[in-house]
C-alpha atoms as a PDB file:
ATOM      1  CA  UNK A   1      17.708  52.669   3.065  1.00  0.00           C
ATOM      2  CA  UNK A   2      21.445  52.912   3.464  1.00  0.00           C
ATOM      3  CA  UNK A   3      23.210  50.382   5.570  1.00  0.00           C
ATOM      4  CA  UNK A   4      26.074  51.332   7.802  1.00  0.00           C
ATOM      5  CA  UNK A   5      29.461  50.455   6.313  1.00  0.00           C
ATOM      6  CA  UNK A   6      31.167  47.450   7.782  1.00  0.00           C
ATOM      7  CA  UNK A   7      33.720  48.351  10.413  1.00  0.00           C
ATOM      8  CA  UNK A   8      37.042  46.513  10.375  1.00  0.00           C
ATOM      9  CA  UNK A   9      37.582  44.204  13.293  1.00  0.00           C
ATOM     10  CA  UNK A  10      39.694  45.613  16.063  1.00  0.00           C
ATOM     11  CA  UNK A  11      43.055  43.926  16.478  1.00  0.00           C
ATOM     12  CA  UNK A  12      43.498  41.616  19.383  1.00  0.00           C
ATOM     13  CA  UNK A  13      44.869  43.240  22.498  1.00  0.00           C
ATOM     14  CA  UNK A  14      46.426  42.073  25.718  1.00  0.00           C
ATOM     15  CA  UNK A  15      42.867  41.248  26.841  1.00  0.00           C
ATOM     16  CA  UNK A  16      42.707  38.517  24.177  1.00  0.00           C
ATOM     17  CA  UNK A  17      42.364  35.224  26.111  1.00  0.00           C
ATOM     18  CA  UNK A  18      44.583  33.365  23.611  1.00  0.00           C
ATOM     19  CA  UNK A  19      47.361  35.919  24.052  1.00  0.00           C
ATOM     20  CA  UNK A  20      46.977  35.948  27.829  1.00  0.00           C
ATOM     21  CA  UNK A  21      46.998  32.158  28.096  1.00  0.00           C
ATOM     22  CA  UNK A  22      50.010  31.791  25.794  1.00  0.00           C
ATOM     23  CA  UNK A  23      51.990  34.382  27.783  1.00  0.00           C
ATOM     24  CA  UNK A  24      51.033  32.701  31.049  1.00  0.00           C
ATOM     25  CA  UNK A  25      52.273  29.322  29.852  1.00  0.00           C
ATOM     26  CA  UNK A  26      55.472  30.743  28.346  1.00  0.00           C
ATOM     27  CA  UNK A  27      56.190  32.675  31.558  1.00  0.00           C
ATOM     28  CA  UNK A  28      55.974  29.418  33.508  1.00  0.00           C
ATOM     29  CA  UNK A  29      59.009  28.016  31.663  1.00  0.00           C
ATOM     30  CA  UNK A  30      60.920  31.175  30.649  1.00  0.00           C
ATOM     31  CA  UNK A  31      62.560  34.166  32.274  1.00  0.00           C
ATOM     32  CA  UNK A  32      61.071  37.667  32.265  1.00  0.00           C
ATOM     33  CA  UNK A  33      63.029  38.917  29.243  1.00  0.00           C
ATOM     34  CA  UNK A  34      62.050  35.958  27.047  1.00  0.00           C
ATOM     35  CA  UNK A  35      58.421  36.239  28.132  1.00  0.00           C
ATOM     36  CA  UNK A  36      58.358  39.959  27.319  1.00  0.00           C
ATOM     37  CA  UNK A  37      60.010  39.522  23.897  1.00  0.00           C
ATOM     38  CA  UNK A  38      57.916  36.527  22.885  1.00  0.00           C
ATOM     39  CA  UNK A  39      54.752  38.199  24.145  1.00  0.00           C
ATOM     40  CA  UNK A  40      55.364  41.216  21.914  1.00  0.00           C
ATOM     41  CA  UNK A  41      55.943  39.036  18.831  1.00  0.00           C
ATOM     42  CA  UNK A  42      52.899  36.862  19.559  1.00  0.00           C
ATOM     43  CA  UNK A  43      50.705  39.924  20.053  1.00  0.00           C
ATOM     44  CA  UNK A  44      51.715  41.270  16.640  1.00  0.00           C
ATOM     45  CA  UNK A  45      51.011  37.918  14.998  1.00  0.00           C
ATOM     46  CA  UNK A  46      47.542  37.599  16.529  1.00  0.00           C
ATOM     47  CA  UNK A  47      46.715  41.145  15.425  1.00  0.00           C
ATOM     48  CA  UNK A  48      47.864  40.331  11.890  1.00  0.00           C
ATOM     49  CA  UNK A  49      45.777  37.125  11.818  1.00  0.00           C
ATOM     50  CA  UNK A  50      42.742  39.100  12.889  1.00  0.00           C
ATOM     51  CA  UNK A  51      43.358  41.730  10.210  1.00  0.00           C
ATOM     52  CA  UNK A  52      43.756  39.288   7.302  1.00  0.00           C
ATOM     53  CA  UNK A  53      40.987  36.988   8.516  1.00  0.00           C
ATOM     54  CA  UNK A  54      43.060  33.939   9.476  1.00  0.00           C
ATOM     55  CA  UNK A  55      42.258  31.871  12.543  1.00  0.00           C
ATOM     56  CA  UNK A  56      45.624  31.354  14.283  1.00  0.00           C
ATOM     57  CA  UNK A  57      44.549  27.991  15.673  1.00  0.00           C
ATOM     58  CA  UNK A  58      44.176  26.614  12.121  1.00  0.00           C
ATOM     59  CA  UNK A  59      46.975  28.557  10.397  1.00  0.00           C
ATOM     60  CA  UNK A  60      49.407  26.652   8.180  1.00  0.00           C
ATOM     61  CA  UNK A  61      53.120  27.210   7.603  1.00  0.00           C
ATOM     62  CA  UNK A  62      52.434  29.415   4.553  1.00  0.00           C
ATOM     63  CA  UNK A  63      50.444  31.803   6.750  1.00  0.00           C
ATOM     64  CA  UNK A  64      53.334  32.086   9.204  1.00  0.00           C
ATOM     65  CA  UNK A  65      55.748  32.741   6.324  1.00  0.00           C
ATOM     66  CA  UNK A  66      53.401  35.407   4.959  1.00  0.00           C
ATOM     67  CA  UNK A  67      53.402  37.124   8.341  1.00  0.00           C
ATOM     68  CA  UNK A  68      57.190  36.990   8.610  1.00  0.00           C
ATOM     69  CA  UNK A  69      57.401  38.523   5.139  1.00  0.00           C
ATOM     70  CA  UNK A  70      54.929  41.298   5.928  1.00  0.00           C
ATOM     71  CA  UNK A  71      57.577  43.523   7.532  1.00  0.00           C
ATOM     72  CA  UNK A  72      61.130  44.489   6.478  1.00  0.00           C
ATOM     73  CA  UNK A  73      62.746  42.436   9.249  1.00  0.00           C
ATOM     74  CA  UNK A  74      66.275  41.100   9.264  1.00  0.00           C
ATOM     75  CA  UNK A  75      66.834  37.349   9.186  1.00  0.00           C
ATOM     76  CA  UNK A  76      67.714  37.385  12.898  1.00  0.00           C
ATOM     77  CA  UNK A  77      64.475  39.190  13.792  1.00  0.00           C
ATOM     78  CA  UNK A  78      62.470  36.769  11.663  1.00  0.00           C
ATOM     79  CA  UNK A  79      64.084  33.815  13.427  1.00  0.00           C
ATOM     80  CA  UNK A  80      63.306  35.300  16.852  1.00  0.00           C
ATOM     81  CA  UNK A  81      59.713  36.004  15.806  1.00  0.00           C
ATOM     82  CA  UNK A  82      59.320  32.504  14.374  1.00  0.00           C
ATOM     83  CA  UNK A  83      60.700  31.059  17.622  1.00  0.00           C
ATOM     84  CA  UNK A  84      58.084  33.046  19.562  1.00  0.00           C
ATOM     85  CA  UNK A  85      55.315  31.706  17.321  1.00  0.00           C
ATOM     86  CA  UNK A  86      56.785  28.223  17.653  1.00  0.00           C
ATOM     87  CA  UNK A  87      56.443  28.598  21.424  1.00  0.00           C
ATOM     88  CA  UNK A  88      52.865  29.830  20.943  1.00  0.00           C
ATOM     89  CA  UNK A  89      51.869  26.715  19.018  1.00  0.00           C
ATOM     90  CA  UNK A  90      53.743  24.460  21.432  1.00  0.00           C
ATOM     91  CA  UNK A  91      52.017  25.780  24.554  1.00  0.00           C
ATOM     92  CA  UNK A  92      48.609  25.937  22.836  1.00  0.00           C
ATOM     93  CA  UNK A  93      48.901  22.470  21.278  1.00  0.00           C
ATOM     94  CA  UNK A  94      46.412  20.843  23.624  1.00  0.00           C
ATOM     95  CA  UNK A  95      43.985  23.760  23.522  1.00  0.00           C
ATOM     96  CA  UNK A  96      44.047  23.969  19.728  1.00  0.00           C
ATOM     97  CA  UNK A  97      44.128  20.185  19.213  1.00  0.00           C
ATOM     98  CA  UNK A  98      47.092  20.386  16.836  1.00  0.00           C
ATOM     99  CA  UNK A  99      49.865  17.881  16.368  1.00  0.00           C
ATOM    100  CA  UNK A 100      51.979  20.018  14.015  1.00  0.00           C
ATOM    101  CA  UNK A 101      53.733  23.337  14.537  1.00  0.00           C
ATOM    102  CA  UNK A 102      53.496  25.621  11.470  1.00  0.00           C
ATOM    103  CA  UNK A 103      56.030  28.079  12.887  1.00  0.00           C
ATOM    104  CA  UNK A 104      58.744  25.448  13.300  1.00  0.00           C
ATOM    105  CA  UNK A 105      58.912  24.751   9.579  1.00  0.00           C
ATOM    106  CA  UNK A 106      59.102  28.479   8.819  1.00  0.00           C
ATOM    107  CA  UNK A 107      61.874  29.052  11.367  1.00  0.00           C
ATOM    108  CA  UNK A 108      63.973  26.163  10.068  1.00  0.00           C
ATOM    109  CA  UNK A 109      63.618  27.407   6.500  1.00  0.00           C
ATOM    110  CA  UNK A 110      64.732  30.940   7.430  1.00  0.00           C
ATOM    111  CA  UNK A 111      67.650  29.533   9.420  1.00  0.00           C
ATOM    112  CA  UNK A 112      68.666  27.381   6.463  1.00  0.00           C
ATOM    113  CA  UNK A 113      68.557  30.345   4.077  1.00  0.00           C
ATOM    114  CA  UNK A 114      70.552  32.490   6.487  1.00  0.00           C
ATOM    115  CA  UNK A 115      73.242  29.826   6.786  1.00  0.00           C
ATOM    116  CA  UNK A 116      73.263  29.288   3.021  1.00  0.00           C
ATOM    117  CA  UNK A 117      74.053  32.921   2.311  1.00  0.00           C
ATOM    118  CA  UNK A 118      76.550  33.235   5.098  1.00  0.00           C
ATOM    119  CA  UNK A 119      74.497  35.284   7.535  1.00  0.00           C
ATOM    120  CA  UNK A 120      76.316  37.655   9.819  1.00  0.00           C
ATOM    121  CA  UNK A 121      79.990  36.970  10.328  1.00  0.00           C
ATOM    122  CA  UNK A 122      80.747  35.966  13.887  1.00  0.00           C
ATOM    123  CA  UNK A 123      83.203  38.129  15.728  1.00  0.00           C
ATOM    124  CA  UNK A 124      86.364  36.404  16.917  1.00  0.00           C
ATOM    125  CA  UNK A 125      86.102  35.160  20.482  1.00  0.00           C
ATOM    126  CA  UNK A 126      87.672  37.530  22.990  1.00  0.00           C
ATOM    127  CA  UNK A 127      88.810  36.874  26.519  1.00  0.00           C
ATOM    128  CA  UNK A 128      86.294  38.163  29.079  1.00  0.00           C
ATOM    129  CA  UNK A 129      87.119  41.525  30.618  1.00  0.00           C
ATOM    130  CA  UNK A 130      87.741  41.365  34.355  1.00  0.00           C
ATOM    131  CA  UNK A 131      88.897  43.745  37.043  1.00  0.00           C
ATOM    132  CA  UNK A 132      92.440  43.252  38.239  1.00  0.00           C
ATOM    133  CA  UNK A 133      93.166  43.398  41.962  1.00  0.00           C
ATOM    134  CA  UNK A 134      93.931  47.124  41.914  1.00  0.00           C
ATOM    135  CA  UNK A 135      90.761  47.947  39.964  1.00  0.00           C
ATOM    136  CA  UNK A 136      88.708  45.800  42.316  1.00  0.00           C
ATOM    137  CA  UNK A 137      90.042  47.766  45.274  1.00  0.00           C
ATOM    138  CA  UNK A 138      89.220  51.038  43.495  1.00  0.00           C
ATOM    139  CA  UNK A 139      85.633  49.888  43.014  1.00  0.00           C
ATOM    140  CA  UNK A 140      85.297  48.766  46.638  1.00  0.00           C
ATOM    141  CA  UNK A 141      86.710  52.097  47.809  1.00  0.00           C
ATOM    142  CA  UNK A 142      84.319  54.215  45.759  1.00  0.00           C
ATOM    143  CA  UNK A 143      81.316  52.115  46.830  1.00  0.00           C
ATOM    144  CA  UNK A 144      82.289  52.090  50.498  1.00  0.00           C
ATOM    145  CA  UNK A 145      79.180  52.262  52.683  1.00  0.00           C
ATOM    146  CA  UNK A 146      79.171  54.417  55.814  1.00  0.00           C
ATOM    147  CA  UNK A 147      76.770  54.258  58.795  1.00  0.00           C
ATOM    148  CA  UNK A 148      75.484  57.760  58.041  1.00  0.00           C
ATOM    149  CA  UNK A 149      74.109  56.790  54.623  1.00  0.00           C
ATOM    150  CA  UNK A 150      70.367  56.303  54.259  1.00  0.00           C
ATOM    151  CA  UNK A 151      68.721  53.573  52.192  1.00  0.00           C
ATOM    152  CA  UNK A 152      68.659  55.504  48.918  1.00  0.00           C
ATOM    153  CA  UNK A 153      72.364  56.334  49.216  1.00  0.00           C
ATOM    154  CA  UNK A 154      73.290  52.736  50.076  1.00  0.00           C
ATOM    155  CA  UNK A 155      71.278  51.014  47.333  1.00  0.00           C
ATOM    156  CA  UNK A 156      73.475  51.657  44.254  1.00  0.00           C
ATOM    157  CA  UNK A 157      76.676  50.896  46.166  1.00  0.00           C
ATOM    158  CA  UNK A 158      75.347  47.753  47.813  1.00  0.00           C
ATOM    159  CA  UNK A 159      73.997  46.246  44.614  1.00  0.00           C
ATOM    160  CA  UNK A 160      77.368  46.675  42.854  1.00  0.00           C
ATOM    161  CA  UNK A 161      79.214  45.073  45.753  1.00  0.00           C
ATOM    162  CA  UNK A 162      76.732  42.193  45.683  1.00  0.00           C
ATOM    163  CA  UNK A 163      77.279  41.708  41.932  1.00  0.00           C
ATOM    164  CA  UNK A 164      81.050  41.669  42.431  1.00  0.00           C
ATOM    165  CA  UNK A 165      80.919  39.065  45.208  1.00  0.00           C
ATOM    166  CA  UNK A 166      78.168  36.792  43.856  1.00  0.00           C
ATOM    167  CA  UNK A 167      78.448  36.954  40.050  1.00  0.00           C
ATOM    168  CA  UNK A 168      74.704  37.511  39.643  1.00  0.00           C
ATOM    169  CA  UNK A 169      73.289  38.881  36.416  1.00  0.00           C
ATOM    170  CA  UNK A 170      71.818  42.365  36.768  1.00  0.00           C
ATOM    171  CA  UNK A 171      68.206  41.172  36.300  1.00  0.00           C
ATOM    172  CA  UNK A 172      68.737  38.479  38.919  1.00  0.00           C
ATOM    173  CA  UNK A 173      69.910  41.069  41.446  1.00  0.00           C
ATOM    174  CA  UNK A 174      66.984  43.353  40.616  1.00  0.00           C
ATOM    175  CA  UNK A 175      64.504  40.508  41.207  1.00  0.00           C
ATOM    176  CA  UNK A 176      65.867  39.495  44.615  1.00  0.00           C
ATOM    177  CA  UNK A 177      63.531  39.835  47.587  1.00  0.00           C
ATOM    178  CA  UNK A 178      64.433  39.963  51.262  1.00  0.00           C
ATOM    179  CA  UNK A 179      63.091  36.413  51.609  1.00  0.00           C
ATOM    180  CA  UNK A 180      65.675  35.223  49.064  1.00  0.00           C
ATOM    181  CA  UNK A 181      68.620  36.302  51.233  1.00  0.00           C
ATOM    182  CA  UNK A 182      69.451  34.035  54.165  1.00  0.00           C
ATOM    183  CA  UNK A 183      71.974  35.711  56.448  1.00  0.00           C
ATOM    184  CA  UNK A 184      72.796  32.698  58.585  1.00  0.00           C
ATOM    185  CA  UNK A 185      75.699  33.024  60.999  1.00  0.00           C
ATOM    186  CA  UNK A 186      77.887  30.249  59.574  1.00  0.00           C
ATOM    187  CA  UNK A 187      76.756  29.695  55.985  1.00  0.00           C
ATOM    188  CA  UNK A 188      74.899  32.713  54.575  1.00  0.00           C
ATOM    189  CA  UNK A 189      73.544  32.386  51.059  1.00  0.00           C
ATOM    190  CA  UNK A 190      71.058  33.844  48.626  1.00  0.00           C
ATOM    191  CA  UNK A 191      68.559  32.103  46.396  1.00  0.00           C
ATOM    192  CA  UNK A 192      68.075  33.125  42.768  1.00  0.00           C
ATOM    193  CA  UNK A 193      64.492  32.304  41.815  1.00  0.00           C
ATOM    194  CA  UNK A 194      64.299  34.029  38.443  1.00  0.00           C
ATOM    195  CA  UNK A 195      67.543  32.997  36.803  1.00  0.00           C
ATOM    196  CA  UNK A 196      68.222  32.695  33.095  1.00  0.00           C
ATOM    197  CA  UNK A 197      66.028  30.027  31.571  1.00  0.00           C
ATOM    198  CA  UNK A 198      63.792  30.034  34.643  1.00  0.00           C
ATOM    199  CA  UNK A 199      66.321  28.027  36.687  1.00  0.00           C
ATOM    200  CA  UNK A 200      66.679  28.433  40.448  1.00  0.00           C
ATOM    201  CA  UNK A 201      70.006  28.219  42.259  1.00  0.00           C
ATOM    202  CA  UNK A 202      71.701  29.139  45.520  1.00  0.00           C
ATOM    203  CA  UNK A 203      74.882  31.186  45.814  1.00  0.00           C
ATOM    204  CA  UNK A 204      76.963  31.327  49.016  1.00  0.00           C
ATOM    205  CA  UNK A 205      77.742  34.773  50.374  1.00  0.00           C
ATOM    206  CA  UNK A 206      81.187  36.118  51.186  1.00  0.00           C
ATOM    207  CA  UNK A 207      81.259  36.712  54.953  1.00  0.00           C
ATOM    208  CA  UNK A 208      82.178  40.361  54.437  1.00  0.00           C
ATOM    209  CA  UNK A 209      79.228  40.785  52.083  1.00  0.00           C
ATOM    210  CA  UNK A 210      76.927  39.024  54.554  1.00  0.00           C
ATOM    211  CA  UNK A 211      77.916  41.520  57.269  1.00  0.00           C
ATOM    212  CA  UNK A 212      77.182  44.409  54.914  1.00  0.00           C
ATOM    213  CA  UNK A 213      73.799  42.952  53.986  1.00  0.00           C
ATOM    214  CA  UNK A 214      72.862  42.571  57.654  1.00  0.00           C
ATOM    215  CA  UNK A 215      73.455  46.300  58.147  1.00  0.00           C
ATOM    216  CA  UNK A 216      71.661  47.094  54.889  1.00  0.00           C
ATOM    217  CA  UNK A 217      68.674  44.961  55.935  1.00  0.00           C
ATOM    218  CA  UNK A 218      68.326  46.861  59.213  1.00  0.00           C
ATOM    219  CA  UNK A 219      68.350  50.231  57.422  1.00  0.00           C
ATOM    220  CA  UNK A 220      65.942  48.853  54.818  1.00  0.00           C
ATOM    221  CA  UNK A 221      63.468  47.584  57.425  1.00  0.00           C
ATOM    222  CA  UNK A 222      63.540  50.859  59.370  1.00  0.00           C
ATOM    223  CA  UNK A 223      63.081  52.939  56.208  1.00  0.00           C
ATOM    224  CA  UNK A 224      60.186  50.855  54.889  1.00  0.00           C
ATOM    225  CA  UNK A 225      58.524  50.880  58.319  1.00  0.00           C
ATOM    226  CA  UNK A 226      58.718  54.683  58.319  1.00  0.00           C
ATOM    227  CA  UNK A 227      57.121  54.637  54.855  1.00  0.00           C
ATOM    228  CA  UNK A 228      54.141  52.710  56.233  1.00  0.00           C
ATOM    229  CA  UNK A 229      55.006  49.115  55.333  1.00  0.00           C
ATOM    230  CA  UNK A 230      54.281  46.350  57.833  1.00  0.00           C
ATOM    231  CA  UNK A 231      57.093  43.980  58.759  1.00  0.00           C
ATOM    232  CA  UNK A 232      55.069  41.106  57.271  1.00  0.00           C
ATOM    233  CA  UNK A 233      55.065  42.872  53.885  1.00  0.00           C
ATOM    234  CA  UNK A 234      58.712  43.838  53.491  1.00  0.00           C
ATOM    235  CA  UNK A 235      60.030  40.308  52.973  1.00  0.00           C
ATOM    236  CA  UNK A 236      58.248  39.930  49.643  1.00  0.00           C
ATOM    237  CA  UNK A 237      59.291  43.362  48.373  1.00  0.00           C
ATOM    238  CA  UNK A 238      62.332  43.682  46.088  1.00  0.00           C
ATOM    239  CA  UNK A 239      65.440  43.708  48.252  1.00  0.00           C
ATOM    240  CA  UNK A 240      66.798  46.815  46.558  1.00  0.00           C
ATOM    241  CA  UNK A 241      63.496  48.701  46.535  1.00  0.00           C
ATOM    242  CA  UNK A 242      63.028  52.368  47.339  1.00  0.00           C
ATOM    243  CA  UNK A 243      60.541  53.828  49.824  1.00  0.00           C
ATOM    244  CA  UNK A 244      57.735  53.232  47.298  1.00  0.00           C
ATOM    245  CA  UNK A 245      58.538  49.536  46.956  1.00  0.00           C
ATOM    246  CA  UNK A 246      59.997  49.933  43.449  1.00  0.00           C
ATOM    247  CA  UNK A 247      63.285  48.355  42.448  1.00  0.00           C
ATOM    248  CA  UNK A 248      65.852  48.887  39.728  1.00  0.00           C
ATOM    249  CA  UNK A 249      65.438  47.373  36.294  1.00  0.00           C
ATOM    250  CA  UNK A 250      68.325  45.873  34.334  1.00  0.00           C
ATOM    251  CA  UNK A 251      68.982  49.077  32.385  1.00  0.00           C
ATOM    252  CA  UNK A 252      69.222  51.150  35.560  1.00  0.00           C
ATOM    253  CA  UNK A 253      71.772  48.763  37.067  1.00  0.00           C
ATOM    254  CA  UNK A 254      73.752  48.879  33.819  1.00  0.00           C
ATOM    255  CA  UNK A 255      73.932  52.681  33.961  1.00  0.00           C
ATOM    256  CA  UNK A 256      74.845  52.670  37.657  1.00  0.00           C
ATOM    257  CA  UNK A 257      77.694  50.235  37.005  1.00  0.00           C
ATOM    258  CA  UNK A 258      79.015  52.216  34.043  1.00  0.00           C
ATOM    259  CA  UNK A 259      78.854  55.512  35.925  1.00  0.00           C
ATOM    260  CA  UNK A 260      80.547  54.115  39.039  1.00  0.00           C
ATOM    261  CA  UNK A 261      83.302  52.274  37.158  1.00  0.00           C
ATOM    262  CA  UNK A 262      84.029  55.382  35.125  1.00  0.00           C
ATOM    263  CA  UNK A 263      84.117  57.538  38.253  1.00  0.00           C
ATOM    264  CA  UNK A 264      86.613  55.090  39.768  1.00  0.00           C
ATOM    265  CA  UNK A 265      88.870  55.570  36.735  1.00  0.00           C
ATOM    266  CA  UNK A 266      88.420  51.987  35.492  1.00  0.00           C
ATOM    267  CA  UNK A 267      88.713  51.862  31.701  1.00  0.00           C
ATOM    268  CA  UNK A 268      86.464  48.792  31.456  1.00  0.00           C
ATOM    269  CA  UNK A 269      83.405  50.860  32.374  1.00  0.00           C
ATOM    270  CA  UNK A 270      81.769  50.209  28.966  1.00  0.00           C
ATOM    271  CA  UNK A 271      81.243  46.584  30.024  1.00  0.00           C
ATOM    272  CA  UNK A 272      78.850  47.660  32.748  1.00  0.00           C
ATOM    273  CA  UNK A 273      77.902  45.118  35.430  1.00  0.00           C
ATOM    274  CA  UNK A 274      78.948  42.087  33.366  1.00  0.00           C
ATOM    275  CA  UNK A 275      82.604  42.826  34.075  1.00  0.00           C
ATOM    276  CA  UNK A 276      81.775  42.182  37.742  1.00  0.00           C
ATOM    277  CA  UNK A 277      80.283  38.793  36.862  1.00  0.00           C
ATOM    278  CA  UNK A 278      83.397  37.857  34.880  1.00  0.00           C
ATOM    279  CA  UNK A 279      85.574  39.010  37.770  1.00  0.00           C
ATOM    280  CA  UNK A 280      83.687  36.843  40.262  1.00  0.00           C
ATOM    281  CA  UNK A 281      84.003  33.707  38.112  1.00  0.00           C
ATOM    282  CA  UNK A 282      87.697  34.334  37.468  1.00  0.00           C
ATOM    283  CA  UNK A 283      88.448  34.826  41.178  1.00  0.00           C
ATOM    284  CA  UNK A 284      86.720  31.557  42.115  1.00  0.00           C
ATOM    285  CA  UNK A 285      88.584  29.546  39.482  1.00  0.00           C
ATOM    286  CA  UNK A 286      91.894  31.143  40.440  1.00  0.00           C
ATOM    287  CA  UNK A 287      91.199  30.164  44.057  1.00  0.00           C
ATOM    288  CA  UNK A 288      90.855  26.521  43.026  1.00  0.00           C
ATOM    289  CA  UNK A 289      87.068  26.169  43.268  1.00  0.00           C
ATOM    290  CA  UNK A 290      86.082  23.235  40.996  1.00  0.00           C
ATOM    291  CA  UNK A 291      84.567  24.411  37.683  1.00  0.00           C
ATOM    292  CA  UNK A 292      81.474  22.270  38.302  1.00  0.00           C
ATOM    293  CA  UNK A 293      80.779  24.255  41.495  1.00  0.00           C
ATOM    294  CA  UNK A 294      81.447  27.628  39.857  1.00  0.00           C
ATOM    295  CA  UNK A 295      79.083  26.606  37.056  1.00  0.00           C
ATOM    296  CA  UNK A 296      76.296  26.112  39.616  1.00  0.00           C
ATOM    297  CA  UNK A 297      76.973  29.466  41.273  1.00  0.00           C
ATOM    298  CA  UNK A 298      77.014  31.261  37.911  1.00  0.00           C
ATOM    299  CA  UNK A 299      73.827  29.603  36.674  1.00  0.00           C
ATOM    300  CA  UNK A 300      75.389  28.286  33.462  1.00  0.00           C
ATOM    301  CA  UNK A 301      73.428  25.628  31.627  1.00  0.00           C
ATOM    302  CA  UNK A 302      76.469  23.426  31.123  1.00  0.00           C
ATOM    303  CA  UNK A 303      80.012  23.355  32.466  1.00  0.00           C
ATOM    304  CA  UNK A 304      81.288  23.547  28.877  1.00  0.00           C
ATOM    305  CA  UNK A 305      80.137  27.191  28.825  1.00  0.00           C
ATOM    306  CA  UNK A 306      82.449  27.865  31.753  1.00  0.00           C
ATOM    307  CA  UNK A 307      85.372  26.075  30.092  1.00  0.00           C
ATOM    308  CA  UNK A 308      84.848  27.978  26.844  1.00  0.00           C
ATOM    309  CA  UNK A 309      84.568  31.399  28.472  1.00  0.00           C
ATOM    310  CA  UNK A 310      87.302  31.009  31.089  1.00  0.00           C
ATOM    311  CA  UNK A 311      89.640  28.612  29.315  1.00  0.00           C
ATOM    312  CA  UNK A 312      92.550  30.978  29.958  1.00  0.00           C
ATOM    313  CA  UNK A 313      91.937  30.522  33.703  1.00  0.00           C
ATOM    314  CA  UNK A 314      90.977  26.858  33.923  1.00  0.00           C
ATOM    315  CA  UNK A 315      93.691  25.668  31.525  1.00  0.00           C
ATOM    316  CA  UNK A 316      91.443  22.753  30.637  1.00  0.00           C
ATOM    317  CA  UNK A 317      92.610  22.149  27.062  1.00  0.00           C
ATOM    318  CA  UNK A 318      93.038  18.446  27.779  1.00  0.00           C
ATOM    319  CA  UNK A 319      89.606  17.973  29.357  1.00  0.00           C
ATOM    320  CA  UNK A 320      86.930  16.476  27.148  1.00  0.00           C
ATOM    321  CA  UNK A 321      83.439  17.652  28.059  1.00  0.00           C
ATOM    322  CA  UNK A 322      80.865  14.866  27.574  1.00  0.00           C
ATOM    323  CA  UNK A 323      78.071  15.549  25.111  1.00  0.00           C
END
């Protein structure tokens, strides 16, 4: 009697409890982009472990190195993948009862080899591109909002004006909800909940921007109410959502910024929305706002990042940043 041939085990999927738990824990301490990237690398590793018959909870450093060598990846991709696996073993340490991290050793070895052979040559540091006063006025003119515009017509213009006057990153603007924007009469501000590195911060609003957002909020509420949303639901929806409750992603905002800057005749359009962030920081420093305050508004990890990027504005060559 013939026996049925053995079927290979199916690779682990997103339903795998180990994968799901690791992503949940990483998401608790990381931003959306890091969680997405690390999740993809971890998923591939767990599938590989399943295929070759290795239990990931008992894998050693050699197994991690074998996985990193199983694909024709560049050194940079291997380092990113090893960092994702390092995070996997860190967050699962208690569950897997491990005190070592096999991915850390592999990552450090790859980093050492990359440095030994020179790696990729770093490009010389360039001054950040910013809009001059005339270019800023061109952008404000082309994104001017009129009372006759509906929500869909206002959205791309309003989000660019918000980026220019708050210095938010594009993903941070996309993730804003109506509850994050506090349009108080005297001190309006917005709250960034999903900043880089998972950090929260508050950013004060220019009074002119606050007035625009009040008008935008009224149009938004009326439009969403007509689409069937209750007033109790709209606060948690993305602030720049459409009538279906969907918002922009980072790539969409990048394309909107490039298209609008190019239409305005601004030759820095290739920079996309980041030129608006640089412009905001430069304007604040030129106005005499202390770098430590601008650092908080920008969401930088350390004030030294601000000094390094905007040294030509701060003129802080003589300042020593503590380590």
